[in-house]
Amino acid sequence: MRKILYFLPLVFLFTACEVEFSPNAEWKNLPAVYCLLDQDDDTTWVRVQRCYLAEGSIYDYGQVSDSINYPQGTITVSLLAYKDGVQKDSMSFQYMERNVDSGHFAHTAQPLYWFETRNRLREDWLYVLTVRNAADGTILATTDPISLIKRDASKKLFSKPSVTVFNGDTVSGGFAFYDNVGASSHTLYCNMKWTELENARLYQPIVRFYYKEHGVTKHVDLKCPEVTSKQYRLQGSSYNYSRDLFLDELKQQLQADTARKHYIPYVDLYLTVCSEDLNIYLSTVVSGSSLSQNTEVYNNIKGGVGLFASRRTHLYMHLPSDNSDTEGRGLFYFLSHLGVGIY
């Protein structure tokens, strides 16, 4: 089974901050629900917990597991699929517990709900997530229908990158940064193009760089800056990844490891994308916010708080990279002079 939702630590940060109640109001059963749908994942995970109101320090209450978790068997979690208003599928999630990292909040085993959705999610269907009270079947939280992120299977994900210099010269083919000797500017870039995905609002290209150390093939993932679908179109449906940024990121990741590394002349280009709901949620999360501060966070859970959205993280293309050691021009030349042992 693949990765747990990467933003799960945020669940604990934002569950009891934004719902407006009187501090002296009676306790109310208010779920916090987090789930991302990715049709390329083999398993879909849902995190469900309780919001609560209390006097005193949130740190103290957060250390008590019973204050945030529904006991096993008290709720049910289901995913329903619809097309043209007709229900097409129903998936009932199973309960499990998994340990989390230690910190300010309770770090005993935490409950998760899972369902093996391999080859189960359809791009032409809409999906609704529902949490019910197991005792009487009443709905505690639900969502509006959401769409998956769709890819046109008849089109290539990536066009082969073209490498452009400022005087208009273009080199087509693999992953490289072509330096035109004598050009007035040497801020060079690899020009990437990909097929836009329906319902995608935020893209993050990732370059997986390979090398061999002591006979073992290894890699590092270099995250390119994020680009919105609007920005991508304004840039002529392409993305420019600068050579300087590529070299700086690679050196930063490998600086603690200067052992001799054999350069492998190919890369994988990955594309991580997310829907409008997840894009808005990420834009409202303030990095480094204090628990003592009120923080507004996007919410699309009816009857509760949290997030239900779609993403795709397994889109990639394998292609050769520049193996030229021409001084001042070839990619291998710059890599071998980076000071991290590449030869």
GROMACS .gro file of N, CA, C and O in nm, residues 203-320:
model
  472
  203TYR      N    1   0.021   2.254  -1.086
  203TYR     CA    2   0.116   2.155  -1.132
  203TYR      C    3   0.250   2.175  -1.061
  203TYR      O    4   0.292   2.288  -1.036
  204GLN      N    5   0.317   2.064  -1.032
  204GLN     CA    6   0.454   2.071  -0.984
  204GLN      C    7   0.537   1.965  -1.058
  204GLN      O    8   0.526   1.846  -1.029
  205PRO      N    9   0.619   2.008  -1.154
  205PRO     CA   10   0.710   1.912  -1.218
  205PRO      C   11   0.820   1.871  -1.121
  205PRO      O   12   0.864   1.951  -1.037
  206ILE      N   13   0.863   1.748  -1.130
  206ILE     CA   14   0.972   1.695  -1.048
  206ILE      C   15   1.069   1.622  -1.139
  206ILE      O   16   1.029   1.539  -1.221
  207VAL      N   17   1.197   1.654  -1.126
  207VAL     CA   18   1.301   1.587  -1.205
  207VAL      C   19   1.369   1.485  -1.114
  207VAL      O   20   1.427   1.522  -1.011
  208ARG      N   21   1.362   1.359  -1.151
  208ARG     CA   22   1.431   1.254  -1.075
  208ARG      C   23   1.567   1.229  -1.142
  208ARG      O   24   1.574   1.179  -1.254
  209PHE      N   25   1.672   1.266  -1.071
  209PHE     CA   26   1.809   1.258  -1.122
  209PHE      C   27   1.874   1.130  -1.071
  209PHE      O   28   1.874   1.103  -0.950
  210TYR      N   29   1.932   1.052  -1.160
  210TYR     CA   30   1.991   0.922  -1.124
  210TYR      C   31   2.144   0.929  -1.126
  210TYR      O   32   2.204   1.001  -1.207
  211TYR      N   33   2.205   0.851  -1.037
  211TYR     CA   34   2.350   0.834  -1.036
  211TYR      C   35   2.382   0.699  -0.973
  211TYR      O   36   2.294   0.634  -0.911
  212LYS      N   37   2.503   0.654  -0.989
  212LYS     CA   38   2.544   0.525  -0.933
  212LYS      C   39   2.659   0.548  -0.836
  212LYS      O   40   2.759   0.613  -0.869
  213GLU      N   41   2.645   0.492  -0.716
  213GLU     CA   42   2.745   0.508  -0.611
  213GLU      C   43   2.778   0.371  -0.554
  213GLU      O   44   2.688   0.299  -0.510
  214HIS      N   45   2.905   0.332  -0.559
  214HIS     CA   46   2.950   0.200  -0.513
  214HIS      C   47   2.870   0.089  -0.582
  214HIS      O   48   2.834  -0.011  -0.519
  215GLY      N   49   2.840   0.109  -0.708
  215GLY     CA   50   2.770   0.007  -0.787
  215GLY      C   51   2.620   0.005  -0.767
  215GLY      O   52   2.550  -0.076  -0.827
  216VAL      N   53   2.565   0.093  -0.681
  216VAL     CA   54   2.422   0.096  -0.651
  216VAL      C   55   2.359   0.219  -0.717
  216VAL      O   56   2.408   0.331  -0.700
  217THR      N   57   2.252   0.197  -0.792
  217THR     CA   58   2.182   0.309  -0.855
  217THR      C   59   2.096   0.382  -0.752
  217THR      O   60   2.016   0.320  -0.682
  218LYS      N   61   2.115   0.512  -0.743
  218LYS     CA   62   2.041   0.596  -0.650
  218LYS      C   63   1.978   0.712  -0.726
  218LYS      O   64   2.006   0.734  -0.843
  219HIS      N   65   1.893   0.788  -0.657
  219HIS     CA   66   1.833   0.904  -0.721
  219HIS      C   67   1.799   1.010  -0.617
  219HIS      O   68   1.788   0.982  -0.498
  220VAL      N   69   1.782   1.132  -0.666
  220VAL     CA   70   1.728   1.241  -0.586
  220VAL      C   71   1.618   1.308  -0.667
  220VAL      O   72   1.625   1.314  -0.790
  221ASP      N   73   1.515   1.354  -0.598
  221ASP     CA   74   1.403   1.421  -0.663
  221ASP      C   75   1.418   1.571  -0.644
  221ASP      O   76   1.426   1.621  -0.531
  222LEU      N   77   1.418   1.644  -0.753
  222LEU     CA   78   1.435   1.789  -0.753
  222LEU      C   79   1.301   1.853  -0.788
  222LEU      O   80   1.253   1.841  -0.901
  223LYS      N   81   1.239   1.918  -0.690
  223LYS     CA   82   1.108   1.979  -0.712
  223LYS      C   83   1.123   2.113  -0.783
  223LYS      O   84   1.192   2.202  -0.735
  224CYS      N   85   1.057   2.124  -0.896
  224CYS     CA   86   1.052   2.252  -0.966
  224CYS      C   87   0.950   2.341  -0.898
  224CYS      O   88   0.862   2.293  -0.827
  225PRO      N   89   0.957   2.472  -0.917
  225PRO     CA   90   0.854   2.560  -0.861
  225PRO      C   91   0.716   2.524  -0.915
  225PRO      O   92   0.701   2.480  -1.028
  226GLU      N   93   0.615   2.545  -0.831
  226GLU     CA   94   0.478   2.515  -0.872
  226GLU      C   95   0.430   2.615  -0.976
  226GLU      O   96   0.475   2.731  -0.979
  227VAL      N   97   0.338   2.573  -1.060
  227VAL     CA   98   0.279   2.661  -1.161
  227VAL      C   99   0.130   2.630  -1.172
  227VAL      O  100   0.090   2.515  -1.178
  228THR      N  101   0.048   2.734  -1.168
  228THR     CA  102  -0.096   2.714  -1.181
  228THR      C  103  -0.130   2.688  -1.327
  228THR      O  104  -0.052   2.718  -1.418
  229SER      N  105  -0.250   2.634  -1.350
  229SER     CA  106  -0.293   2.609  -1.487
  229SER      C  107  -0.300   2.739  -1.565
  229SER      O  108  -0.267   2.744  -1.685
  230LYS      N  109  -0.340   2.850  -1.499
  230LYS     CA  110  -0.347   2.979  -1.567
  230LYS      C  111  -0.208   3.028  -1.605
  230LYS      O  112  -0.185   3.075  -1.718
  231GLN      N  113  -0.113   3.016  -1.513
  231GLN     CA  114   0.024   3.056  -1.543
  231GLN      C  115   0.082   2.974  -1.657
  231GLN      O  116   0.153   3.026  -1.744
  232TYR      N  117   0.050   2.846  -1.658
  232TYR     CA  118   0.101   2.757  -1.762
  232TYR      C  119   0.053   2.802  -1.900
  232TYR      O  120   0.130   2.806  -1.996
  233ARG      N  121  -0.074   2.838  -1.909
  233ARG     CA  122  -0.128   2.884  -2.038
  233ARG      C  123  -0.068   3.018  -2.078
  233ARG      O  124  -0.038   3.041  -2.195
  234LEU      N  125  -0.051   3.106  -1.981
  234LEU     CA  126   0.008   3.237  -2.011
  234LEU      C  127   0.151   3.225  -2.060
  234LEU      O  128   0.200   3.312  -2.133
  235GLN      N  129   0.219   3.118  -2.021
  235GLN     CA  130   0.356   3.094  -2.065
  235GLN      C  131   0.361   3.015  -2.195
  235GLN      O  132   0.466   2.960  -2.230
  236GLY      N  133   0.248   3.009  -2.265
  236GLY     CA  134   0.245   2.938  -2.392
  236GLY      C  135   0.239   2.788  -2.376
  236GLY      O  136   0.292   2.714  -2.459
  237SER      N  137   0.173   2.742  -2.269
  237SER     CA  138   0.161   2.599  -2.239
  237SER      C  139   0.298   2.533  -2.233
  237SER      O  140   0.324   2.428  -2.294
  238SER      N  141   0.387   2.596  -2.160
  238SER     CA  142   0.520   2.540  -2.139
  238SER      C  143   0.575   2.591  -2.006
  238SER      O  144   0.520   2.684  -1.946
  239TYR      N  145   0.684   2.529  -1.961
  239TYR     CA  146   0.744   2.563  -1.833
  239TYR      C  147   0.894   2.568  -1.850
  239TYR      O  148   0.954   2.476  -1.908
  240ASN      N  149   0.957   2.673  -1.802
  240ASN     CA  150   1.102   2.689  -1.815
  240ASN      C  151   1.170   2.656  -1.683
  240ASN      O  152   1.148   2.724  -1.582
  241TYR      N  153   1.253   2.552  -1.686
  241TYR     CA  154   1.328   2.509  -1.567
  241TYR      C  155   1.473   2.552  -1.586
  241TYR      O  156   1.541   2.504  -1.676
  242SER      N  157   1.518   2.644  -1.502
  242SER     CA  158   1.650   2.702  -1.525
  242SER      C  159   1.762   2.607  -1.485
  242SER      O  160   1.749   2.529  -1.390
  243ARG      N  161   1.873   2.618  -1.557
  243ARG     CA  162   1.989   2.535  -1.527
  243ARG      C  163   2.046   2.569  -1.390
  243ARG      O  164   2.085   2.479  -1.314
  244ASP      N  165   2.050   2.697  -1.356
  244ASP     CA  166   2.107   2.737  -1.227
  244ASP      C  167   2.027   2.678  -1.112
  244ASP      O  168   2.084   2.632  -1.013
  245LEU      N  169   1.893   2.682  -1.123
  245LEU     CA  170   1.809   2.625  -1.017
  245LEU      C  171   1.831   2.474  -1.008
  245LEU      O  172   1.843   2.419  -0.898
  246PHE      N  173   1.839   2.406  -1.122
  246PHE     CA  174   1.863   2.262  -1.124
  246PHE      C  175   1.994   2.228  -1.054
  246PHE      O  176   1.999   2.140  -0.967
  247LEU      N  177   2.102   2.298  -1.088
  247LEU     CA  178   2.232   2.269  -1.029
  247LEU      C  179   2.235   2.304  -0.880
  247LEU      O  180   2.292   2.229  -0.799
  248ASP      N  181   2.173   2.416  -0.842
  248ASP     CA  182   2.171   2.456  -0.701
  248ASP      C  183   2.094   2.355  -0.616
  248ASP      O  184   2.139   2.317  -0.506
  249GLU      N  185   1.977   2.309  -0.665
  249GLU     CA  186   1.898   2.212  -0.590
  249GLU      C  187   1.972   2.079  -0.578
  249GLU      O  188   1.970   2.016  -0.472
  250LEU      N  189   2.036   2.037  -0.685
  250LEU     CA  190   2.109   1.911  -0.682
  250LEU      C  191   2.226   1.918  -0.584
  250LEU      O  192   2.248   1.825  -0.505
  251LYS      N  193   2.299   2.028  -0.587
  251LYS     CA  194   2.413   2.043  -0.496
  251LYS      C  195   2.366   2.046  -0.351
  251LYS      O  196   2.429   1.986  -0.262
  252GLN      N  197   2.255   2.111  -0.325
  252GLN     CA  198   2.202   2.118  -0.188
  252GLN      C  199   2.165   1.980  -0.136
  252GLN      O  200   2.191   1.948  -0.021
  253GLN      N  201   2.106   1.898  -0.221
  253GLN     CA  202   2.066   1.765  -0.176
  253GLN      C  203   2.183   1.669  -0.161
  253GLN      O  204   2.177   1.576  -0.080
  254LEU      N  205   2.289   1.690  -0.237
  254LEU     CA  206   2.402   1.597  -0.235
  254LEU      C  207   2.523   1.650  -0.158
  254LEU      O  208   2.624   1.581  -0.148
  255GLN      N  209   2.514   1.769  -0.102
  255GLN     CA  210   2.632   1.832  -0.043
  255GLN      C  211   2.690   1.752   0.073
  255GLN      O  212   2.811   1.758   0.098
  256ALA      N  213   2.608   1.676   0.143
  256ALA     CA  214   2.658   1.596   0.255
  256ALA      C  215   2.719   1.463   0.208
  256ALA      O  216   2.772   1.388   0.287
  257ASP      N  217   2.709   1.437   0.078
  257ASP     CA  218   2.759   1.311   0.024
  257ASP      C  219   2.847   1.341  -0.096
  257ASP      O  220   2.800   1.358  -0.207
  258THR      N  221   2.976   1.351  -0.072
  258THR     CA  222   3.070   1.386  -0.179
  258THR      C  223   3.145   1.264  -0.231
  258THR      O  224   3.247   1.279  -0.300
  259ALA      N  225   3.098   1.142  -0.199
  259ALA     CA  226   3.162   1.022  -0.253
  259ALA      C  227   3.151   1.022  -0.405
  259ALA      O  228   3.064   1.086  -0.464
  260ARG      N  229   3.241   0.947  -0.469
  260ARG     CA  230   3.242   0.942  -0.616
  260ARG      C  231   3.111   0.881  -0.666
  260ARG      O  232   3.066   0.777  -0.619
  261LYS      N  233   3.053   0.949  -0.764
  261LYS     CA  234   2.924   0.909  -0.820
  261LYS      C  235   2.935   0.904  -0.972
  261LYS      O  236   2.979   1.001  -1.034
  262HIS      N  237   2.892   0.794  -1.027
  262HIS     CA  238   2.893   0.780  -1.172
  262HIS      C  239   2.766   0.841  -1.230
  262HIS      O  240   2.654   0.808  -1.188
  263TYR      N  241   2.782   0.934  -1.324
  263TYR     CA  242   2.668   1.001  -1.385
  263TYR      C  243   2.592   0.905  -1.476
  263TYR      O  244   2.648   0.839  -1.562
  264ILE      N  245   2.461   0.898  -1.457
  264ILE     CA  246   2.375   0.816  -1.542
  264ILE      C  247   2.293   0.911  -1.630
  264ILE      O  248   2.216   0.992  -1.579
  265PRO      N  249   2.311   0.905  -1.762
  265PRO     CA  250   2.252   1.005  -1.851
  265PRO      C  251   2.105   0.980  -1.887
  265PRO      O  252   2.070   0.965  -2.003
  266TYR      N  253   2.020   0.975  -1.786
  266TYR     CA  254   1.876   0.978  -1.810
  266TYR      C  255   1.808   1.031  -1.684
  266TYR      O  256   1.863   1.028  -1.575
  267VAL      N  257   1.686   1.081  -1.701
  267VAL     CA  258   1.607   1.131  -1.589
  267VAL      C  259   1.463   1.083  -1.608
  267VAL      O  260   1.424   1.040  -1.716
  268ASP      N  261   1.386   1.092  -1.500
  268ASP     CA  262   1.241   1.077  -1.507
  268ASP      C  263   1.179   1.213  -1.476
  268ASP      O  264   1.217   1.277  -1.377
  269LEU      N  265   1.086   1.253  -1.560
  269LEU     CA  266   1.009   1.374  -1.533
  269LEU      C  267   0.875   1.333  -1.473
  269LEU      O  268   0.798   1.261  -1.536
  270TYR      N  269   0.849   1.377  -1.351
  270TYR     CA  270   0.721   1.350  -1.285
  270TYR      C  271   0.636   1.476  -1.287
  270TYR      O  272   0.689   1.588  -1.287
  271LEU      N  273   0.506   1.457  -1.284
  271LEU     CA  274   0.414   1.568  -1.278
  271LEU      C  275   0.315   1.541  -1.165
  271LEU      O  276   0.237   1.445  -1.170
  272THR      N  277   0.319   1.622  -1.060
  272THR     CA  278   0.224   1.613  -0.950
  272THR      C  279   0.121   1.724  -0.969
  272THR      O  280   0.158   1.841  -0.987
  273VAL      N  281  -0.007   1.688  -0.967
  273VAL     CA  282  -0.112   1.786  -0.994
  273VAL      C  283  -0.223   1.772  -0.890
  273VAL      O  284  -0.240   1.667  -0.829
  274CYS      N  285  -0.298   1.880  -0.872
  274CYS     CA  286  -0.409   1.873  -0.777
  274CYS      C  287  -0.528   1.953  -0.828
  274CYS      O  288  -0.515   2.038  -0.917
  275SER      N  289  -0.644   1.925  -0.770
  275SER     CA  290  -0.769   1.987  -0.810
  275SER      C  291  -0.782   2.126  -0.748
  275SER      O  292  -0.699   2.169  -0.667
  276GLU      N  293  -0.890   2.195  -0.784
  276GLU     CA  294  -0.914   2.330  -0.733
  276GLU      C  295  -0.930   2.329  -0.581
  276GLU      O  296  -0.878   2.416  -0.512
  277ASP      N  297  -1.003   2.230  -0.526
  277ASP     CA  298  -1.024   2.225  -0.381
  277ASP      C  299  -0.892   2.214  -0.307
  277ASP      O  300  -0.869   2.285  -0.208
  278LEU      N  301  -0.805   2.124  -0.351
  278LEU     CA  302  -0.677   2.107  -0.283
  278LEU      C  303  -0.588   2.229  -0.305
  278LEU      O  304  -0.514   2.270  -0.214
  279ASN      N  305  -0.594   2.288  -0.422
  279ASN     CA  306  -0.517   2.409  -0.449
  279ASN      C  307  -0.557   2.521  -0.353
  279ASN      O  308  -0.470   2.588  -0.294
  280ILE      N  309  -0.687   2.541  -0.333
  280ILE     CA  310  -0.733   2.646  -0.241
  280ILE      C  311  -0.691   2.612  -0.098
  280ILE      O  312  -0.646   2.699  -0.023
  281TYR      N  313  -0.705   2.486  -0.060
  281TYR     CA  314  -0.668   2.444   0.076
  281TYR      C  315  -0.520   2.474   0.102
  281TYR      O  316  -0.484   2.533   0.205
  282LEU      N  317  -0.434   2.437   0.008
  282LEU     CA  318  -0.291   2.460   0.026
  282LEU      C  319  -0.259   2.609   0.032
  282LEU      O  320  -0.169   2.650   0.106
  283SER      N  321  -0.333   2.690  -0.043
  283SER     CA  322  -0.307   2.834  -0.043
  283SER      C  323  -0.350   2.900   0.087
  283SER      O  324  -0.303   3.010   0.119
  284THR      N  325  -0.438   2.835   0.164
  284THR     CA  326  -0.483   2.894   0.290
  284THR      C  327  -0.402   2.846   0.410
  284THR      O  328  -0.415   2.902   0.519
  285VAL      N  329  -0.323   2.744   0.392
  285VAL     CA  330  -0.240   2.694   0.501
  285VAL      C  331  -0.119   2.785   0.517
  285VAL      O  332  -0.041   2.804   0.424
  286VAL      N  333  -0.104   2.844   0.634
  286VAL     CA  334   0.005   2.935   0.660
  286VAL      C  335   0.117   2.858   0.728
  286VAL      O  336   0.100   2.807   0.838
  287SER      N  337   0.230   2.847   0.662
  287SER     CA  338   0.343   2.773   0.718
  287SER      C  339   0.392   2.837   0.845
  287SER      O  340   0.411   2.959   0.853
  288GLY      N  341   0.410   2.755   0.946
  288GLY     CA  342   0.466   2.803   1.072
  288GLY      C  343   0.367   2.874   1.161
  288GLY      O  344   0.405   2.942   1.256
  289SER      N  345   0.237   2.862   1.134
  289SER     CA  346   0.137   2.927   1.218
  289SER      C  347   0.144   2.873   1.361
  289SER      O  348   0.169   2.756   1.383
  290SER      N  349   0.117   2.960   1.454
  290SER     CA  350   0.117   2.919   1.594
  290SER      C  351  -0.019   2.865   1.632
  290SER      O  352  -0.122   2.909   1.581
  291LEU      N  353  -0.021   2.768   1.724
  291LEU     CA  354  -0.147   2.714   1.772
  291LEU      C  355  -0.227   2.817   1.850
  291LEU      O  356  -0.347   2.802   1.871
  292SER      N  357  -0.162   2.923   1.891
  292SER     CA  358  -0.232   3.027   1.966
  292SER      C  359  -0.300   3.128   1.875
  292SER      O  360  -0.370   3.216   1.921
  293GLN      N  361  -0.279   3.114   1.742
  293GLN     CA  362  -0.336   3.207   1.647
  293GLN      C  363  -0.454   3.143   1.574
  293GLN      O  364  -0.453   3.025   1.544
  294ASN      N  365  -0.557   3.226   1.546
  294ASN     CA  366  -0.666   3.179   1.461
  294ASN      C  367  -0.618   3.176   1.317
  294ASN      O  368  -0.556   3.271   1.269
  295THR      N  369  -0.647   3.067   1.248
  295THR     CA  370  -0.604   3.051   1.110
  295THR      C  371  -0.720   3.005   1.025
  295THR      O  372  -0.784   2.904   1.057
  296GLU      N  373  -0.750   3.079   0.921
  296GLU     CA  374  -0.858   3.041   0.832
  296GLU      C  375  -0.807   2.938   0.731
  296GLU      O  376  -0.709   2.960   0.663
  297VAL      N  377  -0.876   2.825   0.725
  297VAL     CA  378  -0.837   2.717   0.635
  297VAL      C  379  -0.959   2.675   0.554
  297VAL      O  380  -1.070   2.665   0.607
  298TYR      N  381  -0.938   2.651   0.427
  298TYR     CA  382  -1.047   2.612   0.338
  298TYR      C  383  -1.112   2.483   0.387
  298TYR      O  384  -1.043   2.389   0.429
  299ASN      N  385  -1.244   2.477   0.381
  299ASN     CA  386  -1.319   2.361   0.428
  299ASN      C  387  -1.429   2.328   0.328
  299ASN      O  388  -1.503   2.416   0.285
  300ASN      N  389  -1.440   2.200   0.287
  300ASN     CA  390  -1.550   2.162   0.198
  300ASN      C  391  -1.625   2.039   0.250
  300ASN      O  392  -1.684   1.964   0.172
  301ILE      N  393  -1.620   2.018   0.382
  301ILE     CA  394  -1.691   1.908   0.445
  301ILE      C  395  -1.823   1.960   0.502
  301ILE      O  396  -1.824   2.051   0.586
  302LYS      N  397  -1.934   1.903   0.460
  302LYS     CA  398  -2.065   1.943   0.512
  302LYS      C  399  -2.092   1.871   0.644
  302LYS      O  400  -2.081   1.749   0.652
  303GLY      N  401  -2.125   1.948   0.748
  303GLY     CA  402  -2.149   1.891   0.879
  303GLY      C  403  -2.023   1.874   0.961
  303GLY      O  404  -2.028   1.824   1.073
  304GLY      N  405  -1.909   1.915   0.906
  304GLY     CA  406  -1.783   1.903   0.978
  304GLY      C  407  -1.681   1.997   0.919
  304GLY      O  408  -1.714   2.098   0.856
  305VAL      N  409  -1.555   1.964   0.936
  305VAL     CA  410  -1.447   2.043   0.879
  305VAL      C  411  -1.350   1.946   0.812
  305VAL      O  412  -1.347   1.827   0.840
  306GLY      N  413  -1.267   2.000   0.721
  306GLY     CA  414  -1.167   1.917   0.657
  306GLY      C  415  -1.163   1.937   0.508
  306GLY      O  416  -1.203   2.042   0.455
  307LEU      N  417  -1.119   1.833   0.437
  307LEU     CA  418  -1.096   1.844   0.294
  307LEU      C  419  -1.121   1.712   0.225
  307LEU      O  420  -1.079   1.606   0.271
  308PHE      N  421  -1.192   1.719   0.113
  308PHE     CA  422  -1.210   1.606   0.022
  308PHE      C  423  -1.177   1.658  -0.117
  308PHE      O  424  -1.243   1.750  -0.167
  309ALA      N  425  -1.072   1.603  -0.179
  309ALA     CA  426  -1.024   1.657  -0.306
  309ALA      C  427  -0.955   1.548  -0.386
  309ALA      O  428  -0.943   1.434  -0.341
  310SER      N  429  -0.910   1.584  -0.505
  310SER     CA  430  -0.842   1.486  -0.591
  310SER      C  431  -0.705   1.538  -0.631
  310SER      O  432  -0.679   1.659  -0.632
  311ARG      N  433  -0.616   1.446  -0.664
  311ARG     CA  434  -0.481   1.477  -0.708
  311ARG      C  435  -0.431   1.362  -0.795
  311ARG      O  436  -0.494   1.255  -0.803
  312ARG      N  437  -0.315   1.381  -0.858
  312ARG     CA  438  -0.245   1.271  -0.924
  312ARG      C  439  -0.096   1.290  -0.900
  312ARG      O  440  -0.042   1.399  -0.914
  313THR      N  441  -0.028   1.180  -0.864
  313THR     CA  442   0.114   1.189  -0.826
  313THR      C  443   0.202   1.088  -0.897
  313THR      O  444   0.321   1.081  -0.869
  314HIS      N  445   0.146   1.011  -0.989
  314HIS     CA  446   0.224   0.902  -1.050
  314HIS      C  447   0.239   0.920  -1.200
  314HIS      O  448   0.255   0.822  -1.273
  315LEU      N  449   0.235   1.043  -1.247
  315LEU     CA  450   0.248   1.071  -1.390
  315LEU      C  451   0.395   1.100  -1.420
  315LEU      O  452   0.455   1.190  -1.360
  316TYR      N  453   0.454   1.026  -1.513
  316TYR     CA  454   0.596   1.050  -1.540
  316TYR      C  455   0.634   1.007  -1.680
  316TYR      O  456   0.560   0.935  -1.749
  317MET      N  457   0.752   1.055  -1.722
  317MET     CA  458   0.810   1.019  -1.851
  317MET      C  459   0.959   0.995  -1.832
  317MET      O  460   1.027   1.070  -1.761
  318HIS      N  461   1.009   0.890  -1.893
  318HIS     CA  462   1.151   0.855  -1.885
  318HIS      C  463   1.219   0.903  -2.012
  318HIS      O  464   1.171   0.877  -2.122
  319LEU      N  465   1.332   0.975  -2.000
  319LEU     CA  466   1.399   1.024  -2.119
  319LEU      C  467   1.548   1.046  -2.094
  319LEU      O  468   1.591   1.059  -1.978
  320PRO      N  469   1.629   1.045  -2.199
  320PRO     CA  470   1.774   1.063  -2.183
  320PRO      C  471   1.807   1.206  -2.143
  320PRO      O  472   1.731   1.299  -2.168
   0.00000   0.00000   0.00000
